[in-house]
XYZ file of C-alpha atoms in Angstrom:
618
model
C 7.612 -16.948 -58.580
C 6.386 -14.606 -55.773
C 6.183 -16.459 -52.233
C 2.546 -15.808 -51.528
C 2.244 -18.497 -48.585
C 0.644 -17.453 -45.341
C 2.739 -18.050 -42.199
C 2.290 -17.766 -38.667
C 5.244 -15.441 -36.897
C 6.224 -17.097 -33.651
C 8.337 -14.213 -32.758
C 9.752 -10.766 -33.338
C 13.709 -11.402 -33.245
C 15.072 -8.324 -30.746
C 18.262 -7.160 -32.506
C 20.243 -6.303 -29.459
C 23.595 -7.077 -31.211
C 25.761 -6.475 -28.163
C 24.215 -8.895 -25.938
C 24.834 -12.372 -27.753
C 27.168 -14.688 -26.112
C 30.285 -15.283 -28.229
C 31.394 -18.459 -29.629
C 35.091 -19.890 -28.466
C 35.299 -22.913 -30.725
C 38.782 -23.701 -31.432
C 40.404 -23.400 -34.959
C 40.795 -26.402 -37.334
C 43.539 -26.822 -40.176
C 42.767 -29.556 -42.037
C 42.951 -30.949 -45.583
C 47.087 -30.563 -45.959
C 49.294 -27.732 -45.107
C 48.035 -24.155 -45.399
C 44.381 -25.462 -45.706
C 41.486 -23.931 -43.589
C 38.503 -25.941 -42.557
C 35.269 -25.831 -39.966
C 32.059 -27.716 -39.121
C 30.923 -24.213 -38.110
C 31.263 -20.325 -38.436
C 32.914 -20.330 -35.326
C 35.396 -23.166 -36.399
C 36.002 -21.209 -39.735
C 36.467 -17.825 -38.495
C 38.877 -18.925 -35.702
C 40.924 -20.935 -38.340
C 41.090 -17.957 -40.558
C 42.111 -15.866 -37.401
C 44.727 -18.397 -36.572
C 46.308 -18.472 -39.777
C 46.468 -14.467 -39.892
C 48.155 -14.598 -36.594
C 50.885 -16.404 -38.484
C 51.386 -13.894 -41.301
C 54.312 -11.097 -41.459
C 53.788 -8.164 -43.568
C 56.131 -7.533 -46.106
C 59.117 -5.303 -44.894
C 57.488 -2.440 -47.331
C 54.047 -2.979 -45.623
C 54.822 -3.292 -42.011
C 53.745 0.173 -41.384
C 50.619 0.345 -43.603
C 47.621 -0.198 -41.718
C 45.734 -1.512 -44.940
C 48.152 -4.250 -45.301
C 49.452 -5.183 -41.955
C 46.815 -4.418 -39.342
C 45.080 -7.723 -39.410
C 48.134 -9.291 -38.801
C 48.735 -7.237 -35.747
C 45.129 -7.530 -34.328
C 45.036 -11.395 -34.946
C 48.073 -11.546 -32.650
C 46.318 -9.122 -30.241
C 43.274 -11.210 -30.219
C 45.503 -14.718 -29.495
C 47.869 -13.112 -27.285
C 50.850 -14.093 -29.293
C 53.848 -11.579 -30.124
C 52.058 -9.162 -28.573
C 54.914 -6.848 -28.177
C 55.883 -7.113 -31.920
C 52.123 -6.301 -32.729
C 51.839 -3.361 -30.372
C 55.112 -2.046 -31.360
C 54.439 -2.519 -35.434
C 50.729 -0.872 -34.744
C 52.000 2.014 -33.172
C 54.701 2.660 -35.873
C 51.707 1.937 -38.294
C 49.567 4.926 -36.939
C 52.780 7.105 -36.854
C 53.676 6.573 -40.362
C 49.784 7.177 -41.276
C 50.030 10.605 -39.658
C 53.219 11.594 -41.232
C 52.002 10.644 -44.581
C 48.563 12.741 -43.919
C 50.862 15.774 -43.997
C 51.896 14.984 -47.821
C 47.945 15.218 -48.365
C 47.983 11.274 -48.315
C 44.613 10.061 -46.518
C 43.603 6.438 -47.374
C 40.148 5.236 -45.653
C 41.698 1.535 -46.007
C 43.928 2.573 -43.104
C 41.317 4.698 -41.248
C 39.142 1.694 -40.921
C 41.788 -0.806 -40.574
C 43.262 1.140 -37.329
C 39.663 1.929 -35.872
C 38.632 -1.932 -36.300
C 41.752 -3.059 -34.644
C 41.416 -0.445 -31.804
C 37.817 -1.949 -31.100
C 38.907 -5.523 -31.611
C 41.802 -5.394 -28.985
C 41.265 -1.979 -27.104
C 41.848 -3.624 -23.692
C 45.513 -4.686 -24.912
C 46.341 -1.426 -27.166
C 48.256 1.303 -24.961
C 46.505 4.500 -24.325
C 49.106 6.486 -26.268
C 48.635 4.513 -29.183
C 44.667 4.747 -28.983
C 44.788 8.521 -28.853
C 47.049 8.439 -32.041
C 44.618 6.649 -33.806
C 42.009 9.112 -32.459
C 44.418 11.460 -33.747
C 44.534 9.893 -37.294
C 40.913 9.488 -37.588
C 40.387 13.170 -36.678
C 42.552 14.043 -39.843
C 39.308 13.509 -42.259
C 37.016 16.031 -43.169
C 33.306 14.543 -42.349
C 30.887 17.293 -42.856
C 29.974 16.376 -46.467
C 31.186 13.756 -48.525
C 34.034 14.790 -50.895
C 36.067 13.057 -53.435
C 35.893 9.553 -54.770
C 32.333 8.285 -53.861
C 32.641 4.422 -54.725
C 30.583 2.514 -51.969
C 33.666 0.964 -49.885
C 34.958 4.343 -49.304
C 31.997 5.754 -48.161
C 31.284 2.860 -45.591
C 34.615 2.895 -44.493
C 35.288 6.698 -43.853
C 32.056 7.384 -42.194
C 31.741 4.000 -40.418
C 35.139 4.497 -38.956
C 34.615 8.301 -38.430
C 31.166 7.356 -36.546
C 32.694 5.180 -34.164
C 35.777 7.245 -33.329
C 33.444 10.240 -32.463
C 31.270 7.605 -30.130
C 34.398 6.507 -28.490
C 36.266 9.909 -28.099
C 34.201 12.632 -27.210
C 37.177 15.249 -27.351
C 37.704 14.535 -31.001
C 37.542 17.565 -33.442
C 37.988 16.918 -37.261
C 39.643 18.509 -40.247
C 36.147 20.453 -40.626
C 36.505 21.466 -36.939
C 33.254 19.444 -36.134
C 33.252 18.371 -32.722
C 32.439 14.668 -32.010
C 28.718 15.245 -31.627
C 28.797 16.894 -34.958
C 30.843 14.112 -36.346
C 28.313 11.457 -35.183
C 25.250 13.587 -36.473
C 26.800 13.850 -40.089
C 28.001 10.387 -40.455
C 25.127 8.988 -38.994
C 22.859 10.466 -41.410
C 24.911 9.318 -44.223
C 25.467 5.598 -43.145
C 21.753 5.380 -42.362
C 21.005 6.288 -46.057
C 23.783 3.929 -47.277
C 21.856 1.099 -45.384
C 18.430 2.175 -47.157
C 20.259 2.211 -50.460
C 21.565 -1.652 -49.892
C 18.457 -2.849 -48.346
C 16.105 -1.626 -50.675
C 17.794 -1.336 -54.266
C 21.083 -3.424 -53.913
C 23.975 -1.259 -54.791
C 26.808 -0.120 -57.209
C 29.394 -2.637 -55.707
C 27.157 -5.671 -56.071
C 28.778 -9.070 -56.275
C 32.299 -7.642 -56.131
C 34.981 -10.420 -55.427
C 37.199 -7.958 -53.280
C 35.161 -4.775 -52.426
C 32.169 -6.734 -51.090
C 34.195 -8.078 -48.430
C 35.229 -4.188 -47.435
C 31.846 -3.328 -47.498
C 30.775 -6.244 -45.419
C 33.811 -5.617 -43.053
C 32.833 -1.907 -42.493
C 29.089 -2.715 -42.135
C 30.063 -5.367 -39.319
C 32.285 -2.986 -37.520
C 29.208 -0.764 -36.796
C 27.010 -3.656 -35.832
C 29.476 -4.682 -33.320
C 30.992 -1.418 -31.709
C 28.373 1.278 -32.272
C 27.300 2.609 -28.854
C 24.163 3.803 -30.764
C 21.225 0.954 -30.712
C 19.547 2.149 -33.701
C 22.678 2.111 -35.749
C 23.635 -1.520 -34.513
C 20.131 -2.786 -35.537
C 20.480 -1.420 -38.876
C 24.061 -2.222 -39.452
C 23.192 -5.739 -38.957
C 20.118 -6.100 -40.664
C 22.124 -4.751 -43.356
C 24.683 -7.064 -42.959
C 22.050 -10.025 -43.184
C 20.862 -8.394 -46.427
C 24.488 -8.226 -47.843
C 24.935 -11.991 -47.042
C 21.595 -13.107 -48.603
C 22.796 -11.628 -51.805
C 25.994 -13.779 -51.740
C 23.843 -16.584 -50.509
C 22.045 -16.657 -53.858
C 25.412 -16.871 -55.795
C 26.881 -19.637 -53.282
C 27.529 -23.093 -54.378
C 29.646 -25.035 -51.856
C 32.475 -22.860 -51.987
C 32.241 -21.019 -55.197
C 30.982 -17.876 -55.530
C 29.160 -17.306 -58.883
C 27.234 -14.273 -59.698
C 27.816 -11.161 -62.242
C 29.782 -8.546 -60.493
C 30.079 -4.714 -60.806
C 33.597 -4.545 -60.222
C 36.179 -7.692 -60.767
C 39.649 -6.215 -61.251
C 42.090 -8.494 -63.180
C 41.399 -11.916 -63.959
C 42.397 -13.652 -60.485
C 39.402 -11.794 -59.001
C 36.964 -13.637 -61.579
C 38.814 -17.093 -61.268
C 38.411 -17.425 -57.713
C 38.010 -21.120 -56.047
C 38.683 -22.918 -52.916
C 42.114 -22.666 -53.848
C 41.839 -18.751 -53.921
C 38.727 -17.579 -52.730
C 39.580 -13.682 -52.612
C 38.102 -11.658 -50.065
C 34.447 -11.682 -50.615
C 34.497 -15.599 -51.088
C 36.572 -15.983 -47.931
C 34.285 -14.090 -45.926
C 31.274 -15.623 -46.916
C 33.004 -18.956 -46.473
C 33.237 -18.475 -42.835
C 29.430 -18.594 -42.814
C 28.555 -20.997 -45.727
C 31.411 -23.536 -45.622
C 32.624 -25.543 -48.712
C 32.696 -28.873 -49.910
C 36.462 -28.884 -49.403
C 39.181 -27.213 -47.405
C 40.288 -23.940 -48.915
C 43.807 -22.682 -49.330
C 44.711 -19.900 -46.370
C 46.985 -18.095 -48.666
C 43.953 -17.369 -50.894
C 41.582 -15.976 -48.565
C 42.439 -12.176 -49.206
C 42.722 -11.931 -45.748
C 43.643 -8.118 -45.342
C 39.813 -7.854 -46.010
C 38.326 -11.018 -45.078
C 39.887 -11.332 -41.717
C 37.182 -8.553 -40.056
C 34.573 -10.971 -40.890
C 36.443 -13.843 -39.233
C 36.825 -12.706 -35.688
C 34.294 -13.299 -32.821
C 31.617 -11.167 -31.800
C 27.908 -10.553 -30.918
C 26.742 -10.634 -34.800
C 24.965 -13.768 -35.662
C 23.823 -14.454 -39.303
C 20.397 -16.541 -38.971
C 20.591 -20.039 -39.801
C 18.097 -20.014 -42.434
C 20.380 -17.890 -44.395
C 22.823 -20.422 -44.325
C 20.663 -23.358 -45.259
C 19.547 -21.324 -48.504
C 23.405 -20.640 -49.096
C 23.670 -24.430 -48.810
C 20.861 -25.753 -50.348
C 22.047 -27.092 -53.790
C 20.546 -30.673 -53.939
C 18.242 -29.768 -56.841
C 18.670 -27.385 -59.824
C 17.616 -23.684 -58.883
C 17.695 -20.171 -60.584
C 18.196 -17.037 -58.756
C 17.296 -13.618 -60.583
C 17.825 -10.354 -59.314
C 17.577 -6.827 -60.160
C 19.852 -3.942 -58.981
C 17.740 -0.738 -58.628
C 20.444 1.084 -57.265
C 22.158 1.219 -60.594
C 19.337 3.204 -62.216
C 19.458 3.970 -65.711
C 22.096 1.009 -66.403
C 19.289 -1.197 -65.865
C 21.016 -4.213 -64.411
C 19.847 -7.848 -64.000
C 21.409 -10.662 -62.805
C 20.935 -14.370 -63.105
C 22.577 -17.396 -61.821
C 21.603 -20.719 -62.546
C 22.872 -23.623 -59.831
C 23.322 -27.122 -60.642
C 24.699 -29.601 -58.332
C 28.150 -29.566 -59.820
C 28.260 -26.144 -61.199
C 26.959 -22.682 -61.615
C 26.331 -20.386 -64.447
C 25.672 -16.480 -64.144
C 25.028 -13.515 -66.602
C 23.691 -10.021 -66.807
C 21.596 -8.502 -68.698
C 22.129 -4.436 -68.714
C 21.695 -1.491 -71.083
C 23.670 1.646 -70.336
C 22.770 4.656 -72.693
C 26.217 4.973 -74.120
C 29.308 2.858 -74.857
C 31.129 5.580 -72.360
C 29.451 4.269 -69.446
C 31.663 3.203 -66.419
C 29.795 0.046 -65.896
C 32.089 -1.555 -68.682
C 35.160 -0.629 -66.716
C 35.523 -3.476 -64.413
C 32.348 -5.548 -64.528
C 32.262 -9.461 -65.018
C 29.007 -10.170 -66.967
C 29.066 -13.858 -67.712
C 30.978 -16.797 -65.653
C 30.754 -20.754 -65.386
C 32.350 -22.096 -62.203
C 32.538 -26.070 -61.601
C 32.884 -28.315 -58.719
C 36.682 -29.706 -58.962
C 39.969 -30.584 -56.980
C 41.623 -28.502 -59.070
C 42.283 -24.975 -58.990
C 40.979 -22.481 -61.735
C 37.419 -24.172 -62.518
C 36.204 -20.855 -64.160
C 35.259 -20.390 -67.622
C 34.074 -16.712 -68.922
C 33.723 -15.586 -72.420
C 35.688 -12.106 -72.643
C 36.312 -9.493 -74.914
C 38.631 -6.622 -75.465
C 38.116 -3.498 -73.831
C 39.534 0.135 -73.090
C 41.286 0.790 -69.888
C 38.385 3.347 -69.107
C 35.311 3.436 -71.504
C 34.844 7.046 -70.488
C 38.351 8.148 -71.662
C 38.763 6.599 -74.771
C 41.352 9.502 -75.737
C 43.950 7.575 -73.563
C 44.237 4.895 -76.469
C 44.814 2.301 -73.676
C 43.358 -1.171 -73.664
C 42.464 -2.798 -70.516
C 44.327 -5.483 -69.139
C 43.244 -9.185 -70.253
C 40.428 -10.652 -68.137
C 39.529 -7.066 -66.752
C 36.146 -5.258 -67.667
C 33.797 -5.767 -70.323
C 33.298 -4.825 -74.161
C 30.136 -2.255 -74.092
C 29.147 -3.710 -77.162
C 28.334 -7.222 -75.950
C 25.124 -8.327 -74.840
C 24.002 -11.786 -73.137
C 20.728 -13.800 -72.815
C 20.898 -16.987 -70.217
C 18.088 -19.766 -69.927
C 19.118 -22.046 -67.020
C 22.457 -23.849 -68.191
C 22.943 -21.987 -71.455
C 23.935 -18.622 -72.436
C 24.159 -16.769 -75.627
C 26.033 -13.868 -76.725
C 26.190 -11.389 -79.441
C 28.250 -8.388 -80.283
C 28.455 -5.710 -82.885
C 31.521 -3.402 -82.659
C 31.496 -0.048 -84.582
C 34.634 -0.274 -87.048
C 35.810 3.386 -84.986
C 35.995 1.320 -81.950
C 39.392 0.137 -81.431
C 38.604 -2.996 -79.276
C 36.461 -5.523 -80.742
C 38.074 -9.099 -80.192
C 36.436 -11.885 -78.159
C 38.526 -14.260 -76.212
C 38.024 -17.163 -74.017
C 40.619 -18.329 -71.357
C 40.504 -22.052 -70.879
C 42.296 -23.429 -67.985
C 45.554 -25.620 -68.316
C 45.767 -26.249 -64.483
C 43.724 -29.478 -64.405
C 40.247 -28.483 -63.709
C 39.479 -29.224 -67.664
C 40.128 -33.065 -67.877
C 39.806 -33.162 -71.490
C 39.235 -30.750 -74.323
C 38.190 -31.549 -78.184
C 37.046 -29.500 -81.291
C 34.419 -30.559 -83.831
C 32.216 -28.387 -86.048
C 33.538 -24.973 -84.739
C 32.687 -26.007 -81.218
C 35.228 -26.524 -78.228
C 34.109 -29.431 -75.832
C 35.403 -29.980 -72.437
C 34.966 -32.697 -69.825
C 35.377 -30.939 -66.268
C 35.251 -33.902 -64.592
C 32.105 -33.077 -62.714
C 30.308 -31.570 -65.774
C 30.452 -30.825 -69.413
C 30.515 -27.524 -71.592
C 30.700 -26.686 -74.905
C 31.587 -23.215 -76.554
C 30.150 -22.580 -80.101
C 31.229 -19.562 -82.298
C 29.778 -18.284 -85.158
C 32.587 -16.829 -86.433
C 35.995 -18.666 -87.082
C 38.197 -18.725 -84.099
C 41.771 -19.230 -83.444
C 44.130 -20.364 -80.507
C 46.414 -17.585 -79.338
C 50.432 -18.589 -79.981
C 51.238 -18.162 -76.220
C 49.341 -19.510 -72.855
C 48.196 -16.689 -70.399
C 47.988 -17.267 -66.863
C 48.083 -21.094 -67.107
C 45.458 -20.415 -69.761
C 44.993 -21.234 -73.453
C 43.244 -18.369 -75.372
C 40.590 -19.044 -78.069
C 40.611 -15.705 -80.079
C 37.799 -14.567 -82.661
C 39.033 -11.600 -84.866
C 35.874 -10.326 -86.119
C 33.309 -7.352 -84.903
C 29.883 -9.029 -85.437
C 29.570 -12.374 -83.814
C 27.466 -14.488 -81.979
C 28.253 -17.541 -79.659
C 26.778 -20.117 -77.387
C 27.887 -21.603 -73.955
C 26.189 -24.887 -73.319
C 26.581 -26.824 -70.227
C 25.122 -30.153 -68.750
C 25.840 -32.268 -65.500
C 27.972 -35.597 -66.359
C 25.153 -37.989 -65.328
C 23.139 -37.931 -68.682
C 26.263 -38.898 -70.637
C 28.105 -40.689 -67.824
C 29.931 -44.028 -68.670
C 32.972 -45.560 -70.275
C 35.340 -43.336 -69.254
C 36.230 -39.568 -70.008
C 36.667 -40.162 -74.005
C 33.327 -41.965 -74.395
C 31.516 -39.224 -72.322
C 32.791 -36.229 -73.968
C 32.031 -37.705 -77.088
C 28.529 -38.310 -76.410
C 28.197 -34.982 -75.029
C 29.562 -33.386 -78.077
C 27.511 -35.726 -80.363
C 24.530 -34.654 -78.383
C 25.080 -30.931 -78.838
C 25.762 -31.120 -82.509
C 22.879 -33.250 -83.287
C 20.123 -32.285 -80.989
C 20.584 -28.440 -80.811
C 20.400 -25.610 -83.216
C 22.342 -22.442 -83.666
C 21.916 -19.871 -85.779
C 23.442 -16.141 -86.381
C 22.244 -13.408 -88.990
C 24.797 -10.847 -89.019
C 22.800 -8.371 -90.623
C 20.187 -8.180 -87.845
C 23.022 -9.226 -85.611
C 20.668 -12.004 -83.897
C 21.405 -15.387 -82.108
C 19.186 -18.211 -81.696
C 19.966 -21.145 -80.471
C 17.709 -24.367 -79.203
C 19.651 -25.989 -76.495
C 19.899 -29.491 -75.034
C 17.129 -29.117 -72.883
C 14.678 -28.292 -75.636
C 14.625 -24.212 -74.706
C 14.723 -21.710 -77.464
C 17.147 -18.542 -76.716
C 16.553 -15.677 -78.942
C 18.859 -12.738 -78.645
C 18.946 -9.783 -81.161
C 21.706 -7.015 -80.416
C 20.550 -3.895 -79.179
C 22.027 -0.426 -79.689
C 22.638 1.696 -76.674
C 20.422 4.439 -77.894
C 17.602 1.655 -78.607
C 14.696 0.969 -76.352
C 14.270 -2.603 -74.945
C 11.299 -3.784 -76.783
C 11.760 -7.645 -76.493
C 14.800 -8.116 -78.384
C 15.675 -10.982 -75.733
C 12.986 -14.105 -76.063
C 12.865 -17.598 -74.156
C 10.825 -19.832 -76.003
C 9.106 -17.038 -78.275
C 8.242 -14.999 -75.156
C 9.928 -11.618 -74.596
C 12.030 -11.485 -71.482
C 10.174 -8.919 -69.126
C 12.941 -7.529 -67.384
C 11.141 -4.906 -65.813
C 9.209 -7.333 -63.854
C 12.051 -8.556 -62.233
C 12.123 -8.193 -58.420
C 15.252 -7.233 -56.239
C 15.800 -10.873 -55.272
C 13.976 -14.169 -56.500
C 14.685 -17.812 -55.791
C 12.657 -21.020 -54.839
C 13.762 -19.430 -51.175
C 14.220 -15.728 -51.409
C 11.832 -13.048 -52.492
C 11.766 -9.233 -52.411
C 10.028 -6.926 -54.916
C 10.972 -3.388 -55.905
C 8.405 -2.106 -53.693
C 7.827 -2.338 -50.743
C 11.065 -2.809 -48.976
C 10.340 -6.357 -47.606
C 12.568 -9.607 -47.877
C 11.335 -12.838 -47.275
C 13.306 -15.951 -46.834
C 11.382 -19.341 -46.832
C 12.984 -22.793 -46.454
C 10.908 -25.948 -45.413
C 8.677 -24.618 -42.675
C 10.713 -21.837 -41.755
C 10.287 -18.148 -42.473
C 12.110 -14.899 -42.240
C 10.807 -11.758 -42.980
C 12.714 -8.144 -42.840
C 11.034 -4.780 -43.167
C 13.265 -2.409 -44.182
C 11.303 0.568 -43.705
C 10.441 -0.406 -40.181
C 13.960 -2.017 -39.630
C 12.766 -5.130 -38.013
C 13.065 -8.832 -38.758
C 10.472 -11.295 -37.777
C 11.116 -15.123 -37.621
C 8.673 -17.971 -37.604
C 7.005 -20.967 -39.029
C 4.769 -21.132 -42.051
C 1.394 -21.762 -41.323
C -0.375 -24.743 -43.189
């Protein structure tokens, strides 16, 4: 529901990013060897920087800036092993310049070197600094060419802009001088910021690449000389972190993702955060200390360093507000005709997410790396993740390759989902001519599932803090071998419907694990109703909370006309805003993002590029 409360704006917050006082809290190591924690963002960031300063790149990565520069930057920031760091940093720049002569230019290397320079410019010798300038000058900046992923754009143009501001004698591969480089990259960067803040963008929810985007944007918010660039970068960074705040639950990042490469980037937790969740953890914290080795520090490190950028406290409060169940809905307008709509349901001890999309063809690149449904629960054990997966091609737009994607990677283009609160149903109808069609569901063997039983075609699990049940309309069978410490449940049919039902433990608590799981299973089998019509490819399910979900599978070329229904009412996806939760709202137009928690109100206007903070007027 749109927030319509009137409020009185007490102050207009001036975002002069370079003027804030740095925090100097000492890092904290807690929770056992290799665990990081902290009471504040400054403590958590310092803990990660301290850890990265102890990391030594692999021998074959010592002169790869992408993989090694954070370890050198951390040492320089903390004044430890500085001679080693400076020698290796210089060697990495020299190696990168040499690689460029073989046609190898990598924006990951460019942004790592430029970011390291600005973080530690007072310690980096002039000779090394000029080599960093020369490496940045090897790139062309006049127009965008080649691979157009968001992370590449933000890294390449962001690093190019800052380098051209810093070194006024710079001339790039297009022959542009520093002023011309600044002009070309500035125009594109401001366009990226418009896209991100007004429409969301094509790398939403990514467990790895969102951290890359955050870091490149923060670099501009911290180091740009241009005050307008600093201000817009800071506000864009706020918006990106608001999006993650809406998916955050006490250290678990639970939202659908445009790009989730391989199972490890889906199976994240405080034991293996991956880069984006680790970057968000710095600001939002977690219920328990996180594993240092799982922080994806080659990308998350850049968000951990001290600086002038400050995320508003209200964003942190919203990320940490999980005292009552809540629901987030979002629309990724930047995905255009793919029509991507996201939902996350947060309960006290778990979160469940899904995505509705309707691309025009099964060959759409949307399906290559996306993760469109996922359950995570709070657990002292690793791998507290469940997702219903299906076989899919390595590249859906290149079926002639006859190559399957890796398990846990990508989505089948013929699968569709519908979510209501803590319940998801799915339907799929894969043509006989399409070679990838089997459903599979990984059930962790690492202890996050305390007990698992099977009844009447359902698999029921006691997960310690919550309960879940997975039901398939068509018969399933367990795979012969575990995969990545998971048992795989397979369904070998081209048309099917399924249900994932969840519950907090409290309604079924008492008498121990066996009794609790038995009560939950009995409730699902006696109080719910699950039907599947194979001719219409229609799934209906009446949930434990007495909500009726009704999903009819929709071919790619067919228009959506209410095939998804909740309690008999068609889901009006076209009405979904960019962001909507009890505390966050942004319509598709105008580009105004409003946050509210208690009496506090924060309003962003991304047309005027302002941020206003105040108290609600009663």
